[in-house]
Short mmCIF file of C-alpha atoms and ligand atoms in Angstrom, two decimals:
data_model
loop_
_atom_site.label_atom_id
_atom_site.label_comp_id
_atom_site.label_asym_id
_atom_site.label_seq_id
_atom_site.Cartn_x
_atom_site.Cartn_y
_atom_site.Cartn_z
CA MET A 798 4.08 -25.39 -27.88
CA LEU A 799 7.87 -24.14 -26.88
CA VAL A 800 8.30 -21.66 -24.48
CA TYR A 801 11.56 -19.61 -23.40
CA LEU A 802 12.40 -20.38 -20.38
CA ASN A 803 16.20 -18.24 -18.45
CA GLY A 804 18.12 -19.28 -21.27
CA GLU A 805 16.65 -22.50 -22.70
CA PHE A 806 14.44 -22.93 -24.83
CA LEU A 807 11.34 -25.97 -24.32
CA PRO A 808 8.14 -27.44 -24.01
CA LEU A 809 5.76 -25.57 -22.36
CA GLU A 810 4.95 -29.22 -19.86
CA GLN A 811 8.81 -28.69 -18.70
CA ALA A 812 8.35 -24.58 -18.05
CA ARG A 813 9.24 -24.13 -14.32
CA ILE A 814 9.64 -20.99 -11.85
CA SER A 815 10.52 -21.30 -8.49
CA PRO A 816 7.13 -20.37 -6.08
CA LEU A 817 8.82 -17.60 -4.59
CA ASP A 818 9.11 -16.36 -7.52
CA ARG A 819 8.47 -12.41 -7.16
CA GLY A 820 6.59 -12.78 -9.81
CA PHE A 821 4.41 -15.22 -8.76
CA LEU A 822 4.37 -13.61 -5.71
CA PHE A 823 4.11 -10.32 -5.52
CA GLY A 824 3.57 -9.10 -10.03
CA ASP A 825 6.74 -7.73 -9.32
CA GLY A 826 7.92 -7.60 -13.47
CA VAL A 827 6.93 -6.13 -16.47
CA TYR A 828 6.11 -7.78 -19.35
CA GLU A 829 5.89 -6.39 -23.60
CA MET A 830 4.24 -7.64 -26.36
CA VAL A 831 6.04 -8.07 -29.60
CA PRO A 832 3.04 -8.72 -32.54
CA PHE A 833 4.85 -11.07 -36.15
CA TYR A 834 3.18 -10.71 -38.67
CA HIS A 835 4.36 -13.81 -41.04
CA GLY A 836 7.51 -14.45 -39.12
CA ILE A 837 8.04 -10.32 -39.11
CA PRO A 838 7.80 -9.61 -36.09
CA PHE A 839 6.47 -5.97 -36.95
CA LEU A 840 8.02 -2.44 -34.43
CA PHE A 841 10.56 -4.59 -32.56
CA GLU A 842 12.07 -1.20 -31.60
CA GLU A 843 10.20 0.59 -30.16
CA HIS A 844 9.22 -2.03 -28.40
CA ILE A 845 12.35 -3.80 -26.61
CA THR A 846 12.63 0.57 -26.11
CA ARG A 847 9.26 0.12 -23.60
CA LEU A 848 10.13 -3.19 -22.46
CA GLY A 849 13.57 -0.82 -20.88
CA ARG A 850 11.68 1.46 -19.71
CA SER A 851 9.46 -0.70 -17.83
CA LEU A 852 12.31 -2.29 -16.54
CA GLN A 853 14.15 0.76 -15.47
CA ALA A 854 11.50 1.91 -13.78
CA LEU A 855 11.13 -1.18 -11.34
CA ASP A 856 14.96 -1.25 -10.49
CA ILE A 857 15.53 -4.27 -12.06
CA LYS A 858 18.70 -4.47 -14.50
CA ASN A 859 17.72 -5.62 -18.32
CA PRO A 860 18.71 -9.18 -18.22
CA LEU A 861 19.51 -9.63 -22.56
CA THR A 862 20.90 -7.34 -24.97
CA LYS A 863 18.46 -6.08 -27.84
CA ASP A 864 20.23 -8.19 -29.86
CA GLN A 865 19.21 -11.46 -27.47
CA TRP A 866 15.02 -10.38 -27.31
CA LYS A 867 15.38 -10.55 -31.56
CA ALA A 868 17.20 -13.98 -31.49
CA ILE A 869 14.56 -15.31 -28.42
CA VAL A 870 11.37 -13.72 -30.21
CA HIS A 871 12.86 -15.17 -33.73
CA THR A 872 13.46 -19.27 -32.48
CA LEU A 873 9.49 -18.76 -31.05
CA SER A 874 8.30 -17.25 -33.91
CA GLU A 875 9.63 -20.08 -36.30
CA GLN A 876 7.64 -21.98 -33.61
CA ALA A 877 4.49 -20.72 -34.85
CA SER A 878 1.77 -23.07 -35.60
CA LEU A 879 -0.59 -19.17 -36.70
CA PRO A 880 1.59 -17.31 -39.37
CA THR A 881 0.57 -13.57 -37.71
CA HIS A 882 1.53 -14.03 -33.69
CA ASN A 883 2.20 -11.72 -30.17
CA ILE A 884 5.77 -13.46 -28.81
CA TYR A 885 5.09 -12.40 -25.39
CA LEU A 886 7.97 -11.51 -22.73
CA GLN A 887 7.83 -11.46 -19.05
CA ILE A 888 10.50 -10.94 -16.96
CA THR A 889 9.94 -10.72 -13.39
CA ARG A 890 12.30 -9.71 -10.70
CA GLY A 891 12.85 -13.16 -9.56
CA ALA A 892 13.23 -15.44 -6.64
CA GLY A 893 14.06 -14.11 -3.09
CA LEU A 894 15.13 -16.49 0.19
CA SER A 895 12.06 -15.79 1.60
CA ARG A 896 8.38 -13.84 0.83
CA GLN A 897 9.54 -10.46 2.32
CA HIS A 898 8.46 -7.38 -0.14
CA GLN A 899 11.90 -5.79 0.11
CA TYR A 900 13.69 -7.05 -1.67
CA GLU A 901 17.76 -7.76 -1.89
CA ASP A 902 20.02 -7.05 -4.56
CA GLY A 903 21.04 -9.18 -7.89
CA LEU A 904 18.67 -11.39 -7.63
CA GLU A 905 18.70 -12.96 -11.24
CA PRO A 906 15.97 -12.10 -12.96
CA THR A 907 13.36 -14.62 -14.28
CA VAL A 908 12.72 -14.26 -18.24
CA PHE A 909 9.88 -16.61 -19.74
CA ALA A 910 8.79 -15.36 -23.36
CA MET A 911 5.83 -17.54 -25.37
CA VAL A 912 3.98 -17.37 -28.60
CA THR A 913 0.35 -16.18 -28.13
CA ASN A 914 -2.37 -15.41 -30.27
CA MET A 915 -3.62 -12.41 -32.29
CA ARG A 916 -6.68 -11.23 -32.06
CA LEU A 917 -7.48 -9.41 -35.05
CA LEU A 918 -10.99 -8.26 -36.59
CA SER A 919 -13.22 -10.29 -38.52
CA ASP A 920 -14.68 -8.93 -41.55
CA ALA A 921 -18.33 -8.73 -39.86
CA GLU A 922 -16.05 -6.81 -36.64
CA LYS A 923 -14.86 -4.40 -39.73
CA GLN A 924 -18.52 -3.37 -40.99
CA THR A 925 -20.11 -3.08 -37.90
CA GLY A 926 -17.57 -2.34 -35.71
CA LEU A 927 -17.68 -3.79 -31.76
CA ARG A 928 -19.12 -1.90 -28.54
CA ALA A 929 -17.32 -0.80 -25.04
CA VAL A 930 -18.58 -0.11 -21.75
CA THR A 931 -17.20 2.78 -19.64
CA VAL A 932 -15.69 1.98 -16.29
CA PRO A 933 -14.08 4.23 -13.44
CA ASP A 934 -10.65 3.44 -14.05
CA GLU A 935 -9.32 2.36 -10.03
CA ARG A 936 -5.21 0.98 -11.66
CA TRP A 937 -2.42 2.81 -9.43
CA GLN A 938 -0.40 6.30 -10.88
CA ASN A 939 2.44 4.58 -12.88
CA CYS A 940 0.93 3.12 -15.34
CA TYR A 941 2.76 4.21 -18.14
CA ILE A 942 5.50 0.55 -16.93
CA LYS A 943 4.07 -2.18 -18.36
CA SER A 944 4.13 -4.35 -15.23
CA LEU A 945 2.04 -7.30 -15.14
CA ASN A 946 -0.47 -5.28 -11.72
CA LEU A 947 -2.89 -5.83 -14.14
CA LEU A 948 -5.90 -6.84 -11.57
CA PRO A 949 -7.86 -3.57 -12.01
CA ASN A 950 -7.48 -4.20 -15.63
CA ILE A 951 -9.06 -7.53 -15.21
CA LEU A 952 -11.49 -6.21 -13.28
CA ALA A 953 -12.56 -3.44 -15.58
CA ILE A 954 -11.87 -6.69 -18.78
CA GLN A 955 -14.80 -8.76 -16.82
CA GLN A 956 -17.33 -5.97 -16.17
CA ALA A 957 -17.46 -5.70 -20.37
CA TYR A 958 -17.26 -9.64 -21.00
CA VAL A 959 -20.24 -9.49 -18.56
CA GLN A 960 -22.57 -6.96 -21.03
CA GLN A 961 -20.53 -9.01 -24.03
CA ALA A 962 -18.94 -5.66 -25.11
CA TYR A 963 -15.34 -6.27 -26.51
CA GLU A 964 -13.34 -3.51 -24.07
CA ALA A 965 -13.85 -1.56 -21.47
CA ILE A 966 -13.15 1.98 -21.27
CA GLN A 967 -11.20 3.68 -18.34
CA ILE A 968 -12.59 6.66 -16.61
CA HIS A 969 -10.14 8.60 -14.01
CA GLN A 970 -11.98 11.31 -12.64
CA GLY A 971 -14.39 12.11 -14.90
CA TYR A 972 -11.21 11.75 -18.20
CA VAL A 973 -11.15 9.56 -20.13
CA THR A 974 -7.77 7.44 -19.94
CA GLU A 975 -7.82 4.25 -21.72
CA GLY A 976 -8.45 0.75 -22.63
CA ALA A 977 -7.71 -2.62 -20.36
CA SER A 978 -5.25 -3.58 -22.25
CA SER A 979 -5.47 -0.56 -25.13
CA ASN A 980 -5.36 3.33 -26.29
CA VAL A 981 -8.01 5.30 -27.01
CA PHE A 982 -8.62 7.23 -30.21
CA ILE A 983 -12.10 9.81 -30.78
CA VAL A 984 -12.75 11.73 -34.28
CA LYS A 985 -14.69 15.41 -33.68
CA GLN A 986 -15.38 16.99 -36.93
CA ASN A 987 -11.92 15.56 -39.00
CA ILE A 988 -9.84 16.09 -36.17
CA LEU A 989 -7.81 12.83 -33.60
CA PHE A 990 -7.49 12.93 -30.55
CA THR A 991 -6.45 10.76 -28.05
CA PRO A 992 -4.89 10.59 -24.68
CA PRO A 993 -1.53 12.38 -23.86
CA LYS A 994 1.30 10.54 -22.66
CA THR A 995 1.70 11.00 -19.13
CA ALA A 996 2.37 8.93 -15.91
CA GLU A 997 -1.37 7.51 -16.80
CA ILE A 998 -1.33 5.45 -19.35
CA LEU A 999 0.63 3.18 -21.68
CA TRP A 1000 2.31 4.74 -23.65
CA GLY A 1001 1.42 2.84 -26.77
CA ILE A 1002 3.23 1.77 -29.01
CA THR A 1003 0.35 0.65 -31.69
CA ARG A 1004 -1.50 4.93 -30.43
CA ASP A 1005 2.28 6.11 -31.44
CA PHE A 1006 2.50 4.38 -34.90
CA VAL A 1007 -1.64 5.92 -35.98
CA LEU A 1008 -0.79 9.34 -34.20
CA SER A 1009 2.41 9.09 -37.15
CA LEU A 1010 0.30 7.37 -40.31
CA ALA A 1011 -2.74 10.80 -39.55
CA ARG A 1012 1.05 12.90 -40.08
CA LYS A 1013 1.24 11.15 -43.42
CA HIS A 1014 -2.75 11.10 -44.30
CA HIS A 1015 -2.99 14.98 -43.07
CA ILE A 1016 -5.53 14.03 -41.23
CA ALA A 1017 -4.88 16.80 -38.23
CA PHE A 1018 -5.15 14.94 -34.27
CA GLU A 1019 -3.84 16.40 -29.90
CA GLU A 1020 -3.37 14.87 -27.80
CA ARG A 1021 -5.24 16.33 -25.56
CA ALA A 1022 -6.86 15.21 -22.68
CA LEU A 1023 -10.69 14.00 -23.27
CA ASN A 1024 -13.59 14.19 -20.39
CA GLU A 1025 -16.53 11.63 -20.51
CA ASP A 1026 -18.85 14.02 -22.58
CA GLU A 1027 -16.60 14.34 -25.90
CA LEU A 1028 -16.24 9.89 -26.00
CA TYR A 1029 -20.53 10.17 -25.83
CA ASP A 1030 -20.09 13.36 -27.96
CA ALA A 1031 -17.29 12.08 -31.07
CA ASP A 1032 -18.30 11.75 -34.08
CA GLU A 1033 -15.95 8.30 -34.08
CA ILE A 1034 -13.64 6.01 -30.85
CA TRP A 1035 -11.31 3.65 -31.75
CA ILE A 1036 -8.60 2.35 -29.59
CA THR A 1037 -5.86 0.17 -30.35
CA SER A 1038 -3.34 -2.65 -29.85
CA SER A 1039 -0.81 -4.85 -30.43
CA GLY A 1040 -2.19 -7.48 -30.67
CA ARG A 1041 -5.38 -6.11 -31.89
CA GLU A 1042 -4.57 -2.82 -34.39
CA VAL A 1043 -7.02 -0.45 -34.87
CA VAL A 1044 -11.07 -1.33 -33.69
CA PRO A 1045 -13.89 0.89 -34.28
CA ILE A 1046 -16.27 1.41 -31.10
CA THR A 1047 -19.59 2.19 -32.68
CA ARG A 1048 -21.36 1.53 -29.73
CA LEU A 1049 -20.53 3.03 -25.76
CA ASN A 1050 -22.64 1.74 -23.89
CA ASP A 1051 -26.28 1.40 -24.50
CA HIS A 1052 -25.52 4.43 -27.24
CA ARG A 1053 -24.39 4.93 -30.73
CA VAL A 1054 -21.04 6.76 -32.24
CA GLY A 1055 -21.83 9.00 -34.13
CA ASP A 1056 -24.47 7.79 -36.46
CA GLY A 1057 -23.90 4.28 -35.33
CA GLU A 1058 -21.50 3.07 -38.31
CA VAL A 1059 -17.64 3.03 -38.83
CA GLY A 1060 -15.69 5.96 -39.83
CA PRO A 1061 -14.44 7.25 -42.96
CA ILE A 1062 -10.99 8.69 -40.59
CA TRP A 1063 -11.33 4.86 -39.24
CA LYS A 1064 -11.15 3.13 -42.51
CA LYS A 1065 -8.26 5.18 -44.12
CA ILE A 1066 -6.21 4.29 -40.96
CA ASN A 1067 -6.99 1.84 -40.64
CA ALA A 1068 -6.25 0.23 -44.09
CA SER A 1069 -2.71 2.98 -43.85
CA TYR A 1070 -2.04 0.31 -40.85
CA GLU A 1071 -3.10 -2.93 -42.69
CA ASN A 1072 -0.29 -2.36 -45.45
CA ALA A 1073 2.58 -1.04 -43.19
CA ARG A 1074 2.30 -4.41 -41.36
CA ASN A 1075 1.54 -6.51 -44.30
CA ALA A 1076 4.25 -4.44 -45.35
CA CYS A 1077 7.06 -4.91 -42.59
N1 PDD B 940 -1.59 -4.43 -23.37
N2 PDD B 940 -2.78 0.34 -22.97
C1 PDD B 940 -2.50 -0.64 -22.35
C2 PDD B 940 -3.33 -0.45 -20.61
C3 PDD B 940 -2.50 -1.93 -22.76
O1 PDD B 940 -1.82 -3.33 -21.84
C4 PDD B 940 -1.76 -2.11 -23.80
C5 PDD B 940 -1.44 -3.95 -25.16
C6 PDD B 940 -1.85 -0.84 -24.70
C7 PDD B 940 -1.72 -0.40 -26.17
O2 PDD B 940 -0.50 -0.74 -26.40
P1 PDD B 940 0.10 -1.19 -27.51
O3 PDD B 940 -0.60 -0.10 -28.18
O4 PDD B 940 1.82 -1.18 -27.19
O5 PDD B 940 0.26 -2.90 -27.70
C8 PDD B 940 -2.46 0.35 -24.31
C9 PDD B 940 -0.84 -5.25 -24.53
C10 PDD B 940 -1.23 -5.88 -25.74
C11 PDD B 940 -1.88 -6.76 -23.21
O6 PDD B 940 -1.77 -6.67 -22.30
O7 PDD B 940 -1.87 -7.69 -24.55
#
């Protein structure tokens, strides 16, 4: 597999970084995931803008221009074995001279990119929906930064995995924040709800796109805090992410969501999402 590392395209086996890299030592860096459908990136501008915002929040200079990022993602995409995939982009603050917590000025960021698989739903999963479990949100207060520090997210998804669930929905002080690697929507009486863009969640690109589709289809929506009870009381629950698109959750812990069937509003939005990304 061909990957990109610090200005070069090379086989994965030949890619080397310093053990003093602050991404390796401290998780000091950020990442992005750009979905590609048949050679075309979907919502590329939005992903690169968010990457810039994450870098700025950590005081790391964006090492590349938008056109340079574009050239990298296209070159990697051309080498991908499957027509639909993600391009993973990672930037760390770089390698210091020793392991010290504070960073010196002028470090050279480490830039890494590679193709990763997309996990799209099977037809059977689209018929039945999937199961999610709830877990406490144990993360820091700046989840709008797409940071490499994913330990709480990893422990959350692992809890879901051992319970044979597809996603972990995180609850912070009684309120829904987001999935381990997705945003959360509910439908109640034909109105779509999703938590607002605060620092407690990642400002999902798919989330925003889904809201634009709701607007287009005249589906009423509200961005507001959702308490845990509203999850159990929802007619529909969905989770969204670039790698997984819009996924219907029909079981929450040991409860049915609504009538336990995939809901009509999901069907409408999902069809519209699939049309948009096929046309991109
Ligand atoms: N994750 N919230 C979290 C915590 C996420 O990690 C992600 C995406 C999302 C959805 O964001 P978007 O719609 O922009 O993909 C929300 C990526 C795909 C990942 O970590 O693999």
